Amino acid sequence: MQVPEGLRYTENHEWVAVAGDAKVRLGITDFAQDQLGDIVFVELPEPGDRFESGEEFGTVESVKAVSELFMPMGGEVAAINEALEDAPELVNTAPHTEGWMLELKASDPSEYDQLMDRAAYLDMLKGLEE
């Protein structure tokens, strides 16, 4: 299981990376995609849509289930990964790179610092395995 250094993580298994100019890029973690199985569809919001931290912003559909996606930070959607429309399996094969979901112009960039770092996320995952 990959848990890259330099990203922040949520209890809902989303990852967040700084993308510059108060923007962040986000997606779901390797752990999340592994639990879901083969992803067949990703529903994402439109650029310009605004969300508060914790709000549902889309869904991921796999052969096993449909899972909601929750916004790790508040802000406005700046871009979505349109490649996922034709290739949702990118979330399985490269969840932290080509399988990113959206870019967000954060309304409060300090929310990033409140998310879990790699060590805290790994500790949380250990608790799930017990």
PDB file of C-alpha atoms in Angstrom, residues 38 59 111 124 128:
ATOM      1  CA  ASP A  38     -12.247  -2.007  -9.725  1.00  0.00           C
ATOM      2  CA  THR A  59     -19.154   9.536  -5.776  1.00  0.00           C
ATOM      3  CA  GLU A 111      -7.327  23.972   6.723  1.00  0.00           C
ATOM      4  CA  MET A 124      -5.237   5.530  11.784  1.00  0.00           C
ATOM      5  CA  LEU A 128      -8.613  -0.133  11.302  1.00  0.00           C
TER       6      LEU A 128
END
